[in-house]
Amino acid sequence: MTTHTITTATDVTSAIAAAEAARTRLDFARSAPKVFRAIIGFDAAARQGLDPALAELIQIRSSHLNHCAYCLHMHTNDARKAGESEDRLHMVAVWREARHFFTPKEQAALALTEALTLVADSGVPDTVYAEAAAHFDEQELAHVVALICAINTWNRVALVTGKVAGTDERND
């Protein structure tokens, strides 16, 4: 068995470039530009009125659950740029065991994110919905739900098209 250890930023950059060059899957944005732009519009509309830090936490948690390295890398970087702490970023995946890192409102959003992302497992329990509804007004809650749906769509597009973590087409 061969193991590869990447130790420098140059090694990471080279590995990302090599992975992107080897990618053979569909270029979704180029192949379905109207659909791609519609998802961008949906995502932008969903974010309106939401705290940007909360939006990133939602997107990070959904990306964890969907195993989407591309979106996880993108949204943890976005969260850092927005001033999110490394401690909180490290705790998102285990937020239930580290509740003290998150406000009750953030916890409610993370629980709703998990339930809606994994909806096929057990639906959205009434208790999870009620907790979210207690922390968000109806408009905010609708935007949280829409954002969860948007990031789940992005995760699925990134996974099926083999997007490479470390690349970010927003910078193209």
JSON list of N, CA, C and O in Angstrom, two decimals, residues 47 51-63 71 74-80 82 84 89 92 110 147 170:
[
{"chain": "A", "resi": 47, "resn": "ARG", "atom": "N", "xyz": [-30.22, 33.04, 1.14]},
{"chain": "A", "resi": 47, "resn": "ARG", "atom": "CA", "xyz": [-29.33, 33.71, 2.11]},
{"chain": "A", "resi": 47, "resn": "ARG", "atom": "C", "xyz": [-29.87, 35.06, 2.60]},
{"chain": "A", "resi": 47, "resn": "ARG", "atom": "O", "xyz": [-29.45, 35.53, 3.65]},
{"chain": "A", "resi": 51, "resn": "ASP", "atom": "N", "xyz": [-28.07, 35.67, 8.95]},
{"chain": "A", "resi": 51, "resn": "ASP", "atom": "CA", "xyz": [-26.73, 36.00, 9.43]},
{"chain": "A", "resi": 51, "resn": "ASP", "atom": "C", "xyz": [-25.73, 35.19, 8.62]},
{"chain": "A", "resi": 51, "resn": "ASP", "atom": "O", "xyz": [-25.85, 33.96, 8.53]},
{"chain": "A", "resi": 52, "resn": "PRO", "atom": "N", "xyz": [-24.74, 35.84, 7.99]},
{"chain": "A", "resi": 52, "resn": "PRO", "atom": "CA", "xyz": [-23.78, 35.12, 7.16]},
{"chain": "A", "resi": 52, "resn": "PRO", "atom": "C", "xyz": [-23.04, 34.00, 7.91]},
{"chain": "A", "resi": 52, "resn": "PRO", "atom": "O", "xyz": [-22.77, 32.95, 7.33]},
{"chain": "A", "resi": 53, "resn": "ALA", "atom": "N", "xyz": [-22.73, 34.21, 9.18]},
{"chain": "A", "resi": 53, "resn": "ALA", "atom": "CA", "xyz": [-22.04, 33.17, 9.95]},
{"chain": "A", "resi": 53, "resn": "ALA", "atom": "C", "xyz": [-22.93, 31.94, 10.11]},
{"chain": "A", "resi": 53, "resn": "ALA", "atom": "O", "xyz": [-22.48, 30.81, 9.96]},
{"chain": "A", "resi": 54, "resn": "LEU", "atom": "N", "xyz": [-24.21, 32.17, 10.38]},
{"chain": "A", "resi": 54, "resn": "LEU", "atom": "CA", "xyz": [-25.16, 31.07, 10.50]},
{"chain": "A", "resi": 54, "resn": "LEU", "atom": "C", "xyz": [-25.28, 30.33, 9.17]},
{"chain": "A", "resi": 54, "resn": "LEU", "atom": "O", "xyz": [-25.30, 29.09, 9.13]},
{"chain": "A", "resi": 55, "resn": "ALA", "atom": "N", "xyz": [-25.34, 31.07, 8.08]},
{"chain": "A", "resi": 55, "resn": "ALA", "atom": "CA", "xyz": [-25.44, 30.46, 6.75]},
{"chain": "A", "resi": 55, "resn": "ALA", "atom": "C", "xyz": [-24.26, 29.53, 6.50]},
{"chain": "A", "resi": 55, "resn": "ALA", "atom": "O", "xyz": [-24.42, 28.41, 5.99]},
{"chain": "A", "resi": 56, "resn": "GLU", "atom": "N", "xyz": [-23.06, 29.96, 6.88]},
{"chain": "A", "resi": 56, "resn": "GLU", "atom": "CA", "xyz": [-21.88, 29.11, 6.67]},
{"chain": "A", "resi": 56, "resn": "GLU", "atom": "C", "xyz": [-21.94, 27.86, 7.55]},
{"chain": "A", "resi": 56, "resn": "GLU", "atom": "O", "xyz": [-21.59, 26.77, 7.11]},
{"chain": "A", "resi": 57, "resn": "LEU", "atom": "N", "xyz": [-22.39, 28.00, 8.80]},
{"chain": "A", "resi": 57, "resn": "LEU", "atom": "CA", "xyz": [-22.51, 26.83, 9.68]},
{"chain": "A", "resi": 57, "resn": "LEU", "atom": "C", "xyz": [-23.46, 25.80, 9.07]},
{"chain": "A", "resi": 57, "resn": "LEU", "atom": "O", "xyz": [-23.18, 24.60, 9.10]},
{"chain": "A", "resi": 58, "resn": "ILE", "atom": "N", "xyz": [-24.58, 26.26, 8.55]},
{"chain": "A", "resi": 58, "resn": "ILE", "atom": "CA", "xyz": [-25.55, 25.37, 7.92]},
{"chain": "A", "resi": 58, "resn": "ILE", "atom": "C", "xyz": [-24.90, 24.64, 6.74]},
{"chain": "A", "resi": 58, "resn": "ILE", "atom": "O", "xyz": [-25.01, 23.42, 6.61]},
{"chain": "A", "resi": 59, "resn": "GLN", "atom": "N", "xyz": [-24.21, 25.39, 5.91]},
{"chain": "A", "resi": 59, "resn": "GLN", "atom": "CA", "xyz": [-23.61, 24.80, 4.71]},
{"chain": "A", "resi": 59, "resn": "GLN", "atom": "C", "xyz": [-22.47, 23.84, 5.06]},
{"chain": "A", "resi": 59, "resn": "GLN", "atom": "O", "xyz": [-22.30, 22.80, 4.42]},
{"chain": "A", "resi": 60, "resn": "ILE", "atom": "N", "xyz": [-21.73, 24.17, 6.09]},
{"chain": "A", "resi": 60, "resn": "ILE", "atom": "CA", "xyz": [-20.64, 23.28, 6.53]},
{"chain": "A", "resi": 60, "resn": "ILE", "atom": "C", "xyz": [-21.23, 21.98, 7.06]},
{"chain": "A", "resi": 60, "resn": "ILE", "atom": "O", "xyz": [-20.76, 20.89, 6.70]},
{"chain": "A", "resi": 61, "resn": "ARG", "atom": "N", "xyz": [-22.26, 22.07, 7.90]},
{"chain": "A", "resi": 61, "resn": "ARG", "atom": "CA", "xyz": [-22.82, 20.84, 8.48]},
{"chain": "A", "resi": 61, "resn": "ARG", "atom": "C", "xyz": [-23.44, 19.94, 7.41]},
{"chain": "A", "resi": 61, "resn": "ARG", "atom": "O", "xyz": [-23.22, 18.73, 7.41]},
{"chain": "A", "resi": 62, "resn": "SER", "atom": "N", "xyz": [-24.17, 20.52, 6.49]},
{"chain": "A", "resi": 62, "resn": "SER", "atom": "CA", "xyz": [-24.75, 19.71, 5.42]},
{"chain": "A", "resi": 62, "resn": "SER", "atom": "C", "xyz": [-23.65, 19.07, 4.58]},
{"chain": "A", "resi": 62, "resn": "SER", "atom": "O", "xyz": [-23.75, 17.89, 4.21]},
{"chain": "A", "resi": 63, "resn": "SER", "atom": "N", "xyz": [-22.60, 19.81, 4.31]},
{"chain": "A", "resi": 63, "resn": "SER", "atom": "CA", "xyz": [-21.49, 19.27, 3.51]},
{"chain": "A", "resi": 63, "resn": "SER", "atom": "C", "xyz": [-20.79, 18.13, 4.23]},
{"chain": "A", "resi": 63, "resn": "SER", "atom": "O", "xyz": [-20.36, 17.16, 3.60]},
{"chain": "A", "resi": 71, "resn": "CYS", "atom": "N", "xyz": [-17.50, 21.34, -1.26]},
{"chain": "A", "resi": 71, "resn": "CYS", "atom": "CA", "xyz": [-18.30, 22.37, -0.59]},
{"chain": "A", "resi": 71, "resn": "CYS", "atom": "C", "xyz": [-17.79, 22.62, 0.84]},
{"chain": "A", "resi": 71, "resn": "CYS", "atom": "O", "xyz": [-17.80, 23.76, 1.31]},
{"chain": "A", "resi": 74, "resn": "MET", "atom": "N", "xyz": [-14.84, 24.89, 0.53]},
{"chain": "A", "resi": 74, "resn": "MET", "atom": "CA", "xyz": [-15.29, 26.23, 0.15]},
{"chain": "A", "resi": 74, "resn": "MET", "atom": "C", "xyz": [-15.92, 26.97, 1.32]},
{"chain": "A", "resi": 74, "resn": "MET", "atom": "O", "xyz": [-15.60, 28.13, 1.60]},
{"chain": "A", "resi": 75, "resn": "HIS", "atom": "N", "xyz": [-16.83, 26.31, 2.03]},
{"chain": "A", "resi": 75, "resn": "HIS", "atom": "CA", "xyz": [-17.58, 27.01, 3.08]},
{"chain": "A", "resi": 75, "resn": "HIS", "atom": "C", "xyz": [-16.79, 27.19, 4.37]},
{"chain": "A", "resi": 75, "resn": "HIS", "atom": "O", "xyz": [-17.02, 28.16, 5.09]},
{"chain": "A", "resi": 76, "resn": "THR", "atom": "N", "xyz": [-15.84, 26.32, 4.67]},
{"chain": "A", "resi": 76, "resn": "THR", "atom": "CA", "xyz": [-14.98, 26.60, 5.82]},
{"chain": "A", "resi": 76, "resn": "THR", "atom": "C", "xyz": [-14.08, 27.79, 5.51]},
{"chain": "A", "resi": 76, "resn": "THR", "atom": "O", "xyz": [-13.84, 28.64, 6.38]},
{"chain": "A", "resi": 77, "resn": "ASN", "atom": "N", "xyz": [-13.61, 27.89, 4.27]},
{"chain": "A", "resi": 77, "resn": "ASN", "atom": "CA", "xyz": [-12.82, 29.07, 3.89]},
{"chain": "A", "resi": 77, "resn": "ASN", "atom": "C", "xyz": [-13.66, 30.33, 3.94]},
{"chain": "A", "resi": 77, "resn": "ASN", "atom": "O", "xyz": [-13.19, 31.37, 4.43]},
{"chain": "A", "resi": 78, "resn": "ASP", "atom": "N", "xyz": [-14.88, 30.26, 3.44]},
{"chain": "A", "resi": 78, "resn": "ASP", "atom": "CA", "xyz": [-15.77, 31.43, 3.49]},
{"chain": "A", "resi": 78, "resn": "ASP", "atom": "C", "xyz": [-16.03, 31.84, 4.94]},
{"chain": "A", "resi": 78, "resn": "ASP", "atom": "O", "xyz": [-16.07, 33.03, 5.26]},
{"chain": "A", "resi": 79, "resn": "ALA", "atom": "N", "xyz": [-16.23, 30.86, 5.81]},
{"chain": "A", "resi": 79, "resn": "ALA", "atom": "CA", "xyz": [-16.48, 31.15, 7.22]},
{"chain": "A", "resi": 79, "resn": "ALA", "atom": "C", "xyz": [-15.27, 31.83, 7.85]},
{"chain": "A", "resi": 79, "resn": "ALA", "atom": "O", "xyz": [-15.41, 32.79, 8.62]},
{"chain": "A", "resi": 80, "resn": "ARG", "atom": "N", "xyz": [-14.08, 31.34, 7.54]},
{"chain": "A", "resi": 80, "resn": "ARG", "atom": "CA", "xyz": [-12.86, 31.97, 8.07]},
{"chain": "A", "resi": 80, "resn": "ARG", "atom": "C", "xyz": [-12.77, 33.42, 7.60]},
{"chain": "A", "resi": 80, "resn": "ARG", "atom": "O", "xyz": [-12.46, 34.31, 8.39]},
{"chain": "A", "resi": 82, "resn": "ALA", "atom": "N", "xyz": [-15.08, 35.34, 6.90]},
{"chain": "A", "resi": 82, "resn": "ALA", "atom": "CA", "xyz": [-16.11, 36.12, 7.59]},
{"chain": "A", "resi": 82, "resn": "ALA", "atom": "C", "xyz": [-15.82, 36.27, 9.08]},
{"chain": "A", "resi": 82, "resn": "ALA", "atom": "O", "xyz": [-16.62, 36.84, 9.82]},
{"chain": "A", "resi": 84, "resn": "GLU", "atom": "N", "xyz": [-15.08, 33.63, 11.30]},
{"chain": "A", "resi": 84, "resn": "GLU", "atom": "CA", "xyz": [-15.41, 32.48, 12.15]},
{"chain": "A", "resi": 84, "resn": "GLU", "atom": "C", "xyz": [-14.13, 31.91, 12.77]},
{"chain": "A", "resi": 84, "resn": "GLU", "atom": "O", "xyz": [-13.08, 31.87, 12.14]},
{"chain": "A", "resi": 89, "resn": "LEU", "atom": "N", "xyz": [-15.24, 26.10, 13.94]},
{"chain": "A", "resi": 89, "resn": "LEU", "atom": "CA", "xyz": [-15.22, 25.32, 12.70]},
{"chain": "A", "resi": 89, "resn": "LEU", "atom": "C", "xyz": [-14.91, 23.85, 12.97]},
{"chain": "A", "resi": 89, "resn": "LEU", "atom": "O", "xyz": [-15.50, 22.96, 12.39]},
{"chain": "A", "resi": 92, "resn": "VAL", "atom": "N", "xyz": [-18.15, 21.99, 14.48]},
{"chain": "A", "resi": 92, "resn": "VAL", "atom": "CA", "xyz": [-19.42, 21.87, 13.77]},
{"chain": "A", "resi": 92, "resn": "VAL", "atom": "C", "xyz": [-19.84, 20.41, 13.61]},
{"chain": "A", "resi": 92, "resn": "VAL", "atom": "O", "xyz": [-21.00, 20.06, 13.83]},
{"chain": "A", "resi": 110, "resn": "LEU", "atom": "N", "xyz": [-28.62, 23.90, 13.23]},
{"chain": "A", "resi": 110, "resn": "LEU", "atom": "CA", "xyz": [-27.81, 22.72, 12.94]},
{"chain": "A", "resi": 110, "resn": "LEU", "atom": "C", "xyz": [-28.65, 21.44, 13.03]},
{"chain": "A", "resi": 110, "resn": "LEU", "atom": "O", "xyz": [-28.52, 20.54, 12.20]},
{"chain": "A", "resi": 147, "resn": "LEU", "atom": "N", "xyz": [-32.05, 27.53, 2.38]},
{"chain": "A", "resi": 147, "resn": "LEU", "atom": "CA", "xyz": [-30.59, 27.41, 2.33]},
{"chain": "A", "resi": 147, "resn": "LEU", "atom": "C", "xyz": [-30.15, 25.96, 2.51]},
{"chain": "A", "resi": 147, "resn": "LEU", "atom": "O", "xyz": [-29.23, 25.50, 1.84]},
{"chain": "A", "resi": 170, "resn": "ARG", "atom": "N", "xyz": [-15.91, 29.92, -8.31]},
{"chain": "A", "resi": 170, "resn": "ARG", "atom": "CA", "xyz": [-16.31, 31.32, -8.12]},
{"chain": "A", "resi": 170, "resn": "ARG", "atom": "C", "xyz": [-15.13, 32.24, -8.38]},
{"chain": "A", "resi": 170, "resn": "ARG", "atom": "O", "xyz": [-15.32, 33.41, -8.64]}
]
